[in-house]
């Protein structure tokens, strides 16, 4: 049976529709509206308590965790084995991310637990936009974990057929993860590495990121990331720095373009008007669905693109993470299989 792993952050997101100035004043935090500001874990905890009192939505998040959630939703028949690698924080008496992954049937032997809270994002939403207050939480120790567990992680990842990697804020993490993947390929030369780097890794670039790209088979980019990474280069030039047989998956609002050594294949389905309630996590939803489909048949990446796009569209119509009834899941998957883009 095919085994799909996920490596990345596990965060806690609190989202409140409130006046930003009022919240910042109550917390006595000096932050600019409509931007992201780092705060201490202590300030994040105070902020979480205040936003909960104000009725904030409280979600478990993190890019890899969100993608893993979607793969689990689709994996109702246990078509593939699922595994997760990361550091899970503690809230009160529980470790909610670890408990969720266990409940979804993931192998969590590659998850280390931390006594401190997960990384926290406080999102204060008003008509003008979002103000974000973020704290590293358990992810502050990620570089230490990657170095300390280098050999064990490489051996465990080598047992996967595919591994999906997403970014951490620690600048040392790209090089450390690249080194782990290089070691894993010694045991499993056929390992497929899927990378969703985000602007957190694309913007600073550097040797560590270049080394990580060199281990990548499937590179996922949204429109902003695509433009930033390519610059004056072509997709083929970027692909030349990836693994042989590479795929570059460029997500846009209206469709997806799949680039490979054979050229480009655009996917632009006819779209119906819809109310967009929450676009946060749409890219992660795409990646989770894409990988679940791709791992079942690597010869049909187009089918994986179509399923990823369909579920990402479905997700933006609801607040919070993707939720699927059994009937909706079957309907969407069946429709994609019949369409055969």
Coordinates of C-alpha atoms in Angstrom, one line a residue:
X1 CA 0.0 0.0 0.0
X2 CA 1.2 3.5 -0.9
X3 CA 2.4 5.5 2.1
X4 CA 2.1 9.3 2.2
X5 CA 3.8 11.4 4.8
X6 CA 3.5 15.1 5.9
X7 CA 6.2 17.2 7.5
X8 CA 5.4 20.7 8.8
X9 CA 4.0 22.9 11.5
X10 CA 1.0 22.4 13.7
X11 CA -0.5 25.7 14.7
X12 CA -3.5 27.1 16.6
X13 CA -5.5 29.8 14.8
X14 CA -8.0 32.1 16.6
X15 CA -10.1 34.3 14.3
X16 CA -12.3 37.1 15.7
X17 CA -14.4 39.7 13.9
X18 CA -13.4 42.7 16.1
X19 CA -12.2 46.2 16.0
X20 CA -8.4 45.9 15.9
X21 CA -7.5 49.0 17.9
X22 CA -9.8 48.0 20.8
X23 CA -8.2 44.5 21.0
X24 CA -4.7 45.8 20.8
X25 CA -5.4 48.3 23.5
X26 CA -6.9 45.7 25.8
X27 CA -3.9 43.5 25.3
X28 CA -1.4 46.4 25.7
X29 CA 0.4 45.2 22.6
X30 CA 2.2 47.7 20.4
X31 CA 1.3 46.4 16.9
X32 CA 0.4 48.0 13.6
X33 CA -3.0 47.2 12.2
X34 CA -3.4 45.1 9.0
X35 CA 0.1 43.5 9.3
X36 CA 1.6 40.5 11.0
X37 CA 3.4 41.1 14.2
X38 CA 5.5 38.6 16.2
X39 CA 4.5 38.4 19.9
X40 CA 5.6 36.4 22.9
X41 CA 4.0 33.1 23.9
X42 CA 2.7 34.8 27.0
X43 CA 1.0 37.6 25.0
X44 CA -0.4 35.0 22.6
X45 CA -1.9 33.2 25.5
X46 CA -3.5 36.4 26.9
X47 CA -4.7 37.2 23.5
X48 CA -6.2 33.7 23.0
X49 CA -8.1 34.0 26.3
X50 CA -9.5 37.5 25.3
X51 CA -10.5 36.4 21.8
X52 CA -12.2 33.3 23.1
X53 CA -14.3 35.6 25.5
X54 CA -15.2 37.7 22.4
X55 CA -16.4 34.6 20.6
X56 CA -13.5 33.8 18.3
X57 CA -13.4 30.7 16.2
X58 CA -10.7 28.4 17.4
X59 CA -9.1 26.1 14.7
X60 CA -6.2 23.7 14.6
X61 CA -4.0 24.7 11.7
X62 CA -0.6 24.7 10.1
X63 CA -0.1 24.1 6.4
X64 CA 1.0 20.5 6.6
X65 CA -1.6 19.7 9.2
X66 CA -4.4 21.3 7.0
X67 CA -3.2 19.3 4.0
X68 CA -3.1 16.1 6.1
X69 CA -6.6 16.7 7.3
X70 CA -7.9 16.8 3.7
X71 CA -6.1 13.6 2.8
X72 CA -7.7 11.9 5.8
X73 CA -11.2 13.2 4.8
X74 CA -10.7 11.6 1.4
X75 CA -9.1 8.4 2.7
X76 CA -12.4 6.9 4.0
X77 CA -11.5 3.5 2.5
X78 CA -7.9 3.6 3.8
X79 CA -6.7 3.5 0.3
X80 CA -3.3 4.8 1.4
X81 CA -1.2 4.8 4.6
X82 CA -0.8 8.2 6.2
X83 CA 2.0 9.5 8.5
X84 CA 2.9 12.8 10.1
X85 CA 6.2 14.3 11.2
X86 CA 6.4 17.4 13.5
X87 CA 6.3 18.8 17.0
X88 CA 2.9 18.9 18.7
X89 CA 2.3 21.4 21.5
X90 CA 0.2 21.1 24.6
X91 CA -3.0 23.0 25.5
X92 CA -4.1 22.4 29.1
X93 CA -4.2 18.6 29.7
X94 CA -4.3 17.7 26.0
X95 CA -2.3 17.7 22.8
X96 CA -5.1 18.5 20.3
X97 CA -3.1 18.1 17.0
X98 CA -1.7 14.7 18.0
X99 CA -5.1 13.5 19.2
X100 CA -6.7 14.6 15.9
X101 CA -4.0 12.9 13.8
X102 CA -4.4 9.7 15.9
X103 CA -8.2 9.9 15.3
X104 CA -7.7 10.2 11.6
X105 CA -5.6 7.0 11.5
X106 CA -2.2 8.6 11.0
X107 CA 1.0 6.9 12.1
X108 CA 2.3 9.5 14.6
X109 CA 5.4 7.8 15.7
X110 CA 7.3 10.6 13.9
X111 CA 5.6 13.3 16.1
X112 CA 7.4 14.7 19.1
X113 CA 5.4 16.3 21.9
X114 CA 6.2 19.5 23.6
X115 CA 5.1 20.8 27.0
X116 CA 4.6 24.3 25.6
X117 CA 1.6 25.5 23.5
X118 CA 1.4 25.1 19.7
X119 CA 2.4 28.1 17.6
X120 CA -0.5 30.6 17.8
X121 CA -1.9 33.0 15.3
X122 CA -4.4 35.6 16.6
X123 CA -6.4 37.0 13.6
X124 CA -8.3 40.1 14.3
X125 CA -10.6 40.7 11.3
X126 CA -12.4 43.9 10.4
X127 CA -13.7 45.4 7.1
X128 CA -10.3 46.9 6.2
X129 CA -8.5 43.5 6.5
X130 CA -6.7 41.2 9.0
X131 CA -4.3 42.0 11.8
X132 CA -2.2 39.0 12.8
X133 CA -0.4 38.4 16.0
X134 CA 1.8 35.3 15.9
X135 CA 3.9 33.4 18.4
X136 CA 6.3 30.5 17.7
X137 CA 5.2 28.3 20.6
X138 CA 6.4 24.7 20.2
X139 CA 7.8 25.5 16.7
X140 CA 10.6 27.6 18.3
X141 CA 12.4 24.3 18.9
X142 CA 12.0 23.0 15.4
X143 CA 15.6 23.3 14.3
X144 CA 16.8 21.5 17.4
X145 CA 14.3 18.7 16.7
X146 CA 15.4 18.4 13.0
X147 CA 19.0 18.2 14.0
X148 CA 18.5 15.9 17.0
X149 CA 16.2 13.5 15.1
X150 CA 18.0 13.6 11.8
X151 CA 18.8 9.9 11.4
X152 CA 15.4 8.7 12.8
X153 CA 13.5 11.1 10.6
X154 CA 15.4 10.1 7.5
X155 CA 14.8 6.4 8.1
X156 CA 11.1 7.0 8.8
X157 CA 10.6 9.2 5.7
X158 CA 12.4 6.7 3.5
X159 CA 9.6 4.3 4.4
X160 CA 7.1 6.7 2.7
X161 CA 6.4 6.6 -1.1
X162 CA 5.8 10.4 -0.9
X163 CA 6.4 13.1 1.6
X164 CA 4.8 16.6 1.6
X165 CA 6.9 19.3 3.1
X166 CA 5.7 22.8 4.2
X167 CA 7.5 25.8 5.7
X168 CA 8.6 26.7 9.2
X169 CA 9.6 30.2 10.1
X170 CA 13.0 29.1 11.5
X171 CA 15.6 30.2 8.8
X172 CA 17.7 27.1 9.5
X173 CA 14.9 24.6 8.6
X174 CA 15.2 24.4 4.8
X175 CA 18.8 23.2 4.9
X176 CA 18.1 20.8 7.8
X177 CA 15.1 19.3 6.0
X178 CA 17.1 19.1 2.7
X179 CA 19.8 17.1 4.6
X180 CA 17.2 14.7 6.0
X181 CA 15.7 14.1 2.5
X182 CA 19.1 13.5 1.0
X183 CA 19.7 10.9 3.6
X184 CA 16.3 9.3 3.1
X185 CA 16.9 9.0 -0.7
X186 CA 19.9 6.8 0.0
X187 CA 17.5 4.2 1.4
X188 CA 14.6 5.0 -1.0
X189 CA 15.8 6.5 -4.3
X190 CA 12.2 6.5 -5.6
X191 CA 11.0 8.8 -2.8
X192 CA 8.6 11.6 -4.1
X193 CA 9.1 14.9 -2.4
X194 CA 6.2 17.4 -2.6
X195 CA 7.1 20.9 -1.5
X196 CA 4.8 23.8 -0.7
X197 CA 7.4 26.4 0.4
X198 CA 5.2 29.5 0.7
X199 CA 6.7 33.0 0.8
X200 CA 8.3 32.2 4.2
X201 CA 10.9 30.2 2.3
X202 CA 10.7 31.7 -1.2
X203 CA 11.2 35.4 -0.2
X204 CA 14.6 34.9 1.7
X205 CA 15.8 32.2 -0.7
X206 CA 19.3 31.2 0.1
X207 CA 21.5 28.1 -0.2
X208 CA 19.3 26.0 2.1
X209 CA 16.2 26.6 0.1
X210 CA 18.1 25.9 -3.2
X211 CA 19.3 22.6 -1.6
X212 CA 15.7 21.8 -0.7
X213 CA 14.4 22.5 -4.2
X214 CA 17.1 20.1 -5.6
X215 CA 15.3 17.3 -3.6
X216 CA 11.8 18.2 -4.9
X217 CA 9.8 16.3 -7.4
X218 CA 6.5 18.3 -7.1
X219 CA 6.6 22.0 -6.4
X220 CA 3.4 23.8 -5.4
X221 CA 3.0 27.5 -5.9
X222 CA 0.2 30.1 -5.8
X223 CA 0.2 33.0 -8.2
X224 CA 2.2 35.3 -6.0
X225 CA 4.8 32.7 -5.2
X226 CA 5.0 31.6 -8.9
X227 CA 5.8 35.2 -9.9
X228 CA 8.3 35.7 -7.1
X229 CA 10.2 32.5 -7.6
X230 CA 10.4 32.6 -11.4
X231 CA 11.3 36.2 -11.8
X232 CA 12.9 36.3 -15.3
X233 CA 13.3 32.5 -15.4
X234 CA 10.9 30.1 -17.2
X235 CA 9.2 27.1 -15.5
X236 CA 11.5 24.9 -17.4
X237 CA 14.5 26.6 -15.9
X238 CA 13.1 26.2 -12.4
X239 CA 12.3 22.6 -13.2
X240 CA 15.9 22.0 -14.2
X241 CA 16.8 22.5 -10.6
X242 CA 14.3 20.0 -9.3
X243 CA 14.4 16.2 -9.5
X244 CA 14.1 14.4 -12.9
X245 CA 10.5 14.0 -13.9
X246 CA 9.5 17.1 -12.0
X247 CA 6.1 18.7 -11.8
X248 CA 5.4 22.4 -11.1
X249 CA 1.8 23.0 -10.0
X250 CA 0.8 26.6 -10.3
X251 CA -2.5 27.4 -8.6
X252 CA -4.5 30.4 -9.7
X253 CA -8.0 31.6 -8.7
X254 CA -9.5 30.6 -12.0
X255 CA -7.6 27.3 -12.6
X256 CA -4.3 25.5 -12.4
X257 CA -1.4 25.0 -14.8
X258 CA 0.7 21.8 -14.6
X259 CA 4.2 22.3 -15.9
X260 CA 6.6 19.4 -16.6
X261 CA 9.5 18.4 -18.9
X262 CA 6.8 17.8 -21.6
X263 CA 5.5 21.4 -21.4
X264 CA 2.5 23.0 -19.8
X265 CA -1.1 21.7 -19.4
X266 CA -3.7 24.3 -18.2
X267 CA -6.8 23.3 -16.3
X268 CA -9.4 26.0 -16.5
X269 CA -12.9 24.5 -15.8
X270 CA -16.1 26.5 -16.3
X271 CA -16.8 28.1 -12.9
X272 CA -20.0 29.1 -11.4
X273 CA -20.4 32.2 -9.2
X274 CA -20.1 31.5 -5.5
X275 CA -19.9 33.4 -2.3
X276 CA -16.3 33.3 -0.9
X277 CA -16.5 33.0 2.9
X278 CA -13.0 32.1 3.9
X279 CA -10.1 31.5 1.5
X280 CA -7.6 30.7 4.2
X281 CA -6.3 27.2 3.8
X282 CA -7.5 26.8 0.2
X283 CA -4.0 26.1 -1.0
X284 CA -3.5 23.5 1.7
X285 CA -6.8 21.9 0.8
X286 CA -5.6 21.7 -2.8
X287 CA -2.3 20.0 -1.8
X288 CA -4.0 17.4 0.4
X289 CA -6.5 16.4 -2.2
X290 CA -3.9 16.5 -5.0
X291 CA -1.5 14.2 -3.1
X292 CA -4.2 11.7 -2.1
X293 CA -5.2 11.3 -5.7
X294 CA -1.7 11.4 -7.1
X295 CA -0.5 8.7 -4.7
X296 CA -3.1 6.3 -6.0
X297 CA -2.1 6.8 -9.7
X298 CA 1.1 8.8 -10.4
X299 CA 0.4 8.5 -14.1
X300 CA -2.6 10.8 -13.8
X301 CA -1.5 14.1 -12.3
X302 CA -4.2 15.9 -14.2
X303 CA -6.9 14.0 -12.3
X304 CA -5.1 15.0 -9.0
X305 CA -5.1 18.7 -10.2
X306 CA -8.8 18.5 -10.9
X307 CA -9.7 17.0 -7.5
X308 CA -7.5 19.5 -5.7
X309 CA -9.1 22.5 -7.5
X310 CA -12.6 21.2 -6.9
X311 CA -12.1 20.8 -3.1
X312 CA -10.3 24.1 -2.8
X313 CA -13.3 25.8 -4.4
X314 CA -15.6 23.9 -2.1
X315 CA -13.5 25.0 0.9
X316 CA -13.6 28.7 0.2
X317 CA -17.4 28.6 0.5
X318 CA -17.2 27.7 4.2
X319 CA -15.6 29.3 7.2
X320 CA -12.8 27.4 8.8
X321 CA -11.2 24.1 7.6
X322 CA -12.7 22.0 4.9
X323 CA -15.6 19.8 6.1
X324 CA -17.1 17.0 3.9
X325 CA -20.1 14.8 4.2
X326 CA -19.8 11.3 2.9
X327 CA -22.3 12.1 0.1
X328 CA -20.4 15.3 -0.9
X329 CA -17.1 13.5 -0.9
X330 CA -18.4 10.7 -3.1
X331 CA -20.1 13.2 -5.5
X332 CA -17.0 15.3 -6.0
X333 CA -14.6 12.3 -6.4
X334 CA -17.0 10.5 -8.8
X335 CA -17.4 13.6 -10.9
X336 CA -13.7 14.1 -11.2
X337 CA -13.0 10.5 -12.2
X338 CA -15.7 10.6 -14.9
X339 CA -14.5 13.9 -16.3
X340 CA -10.9 12.6 -16.9
X341 CA -9.2 15.9 -17.8

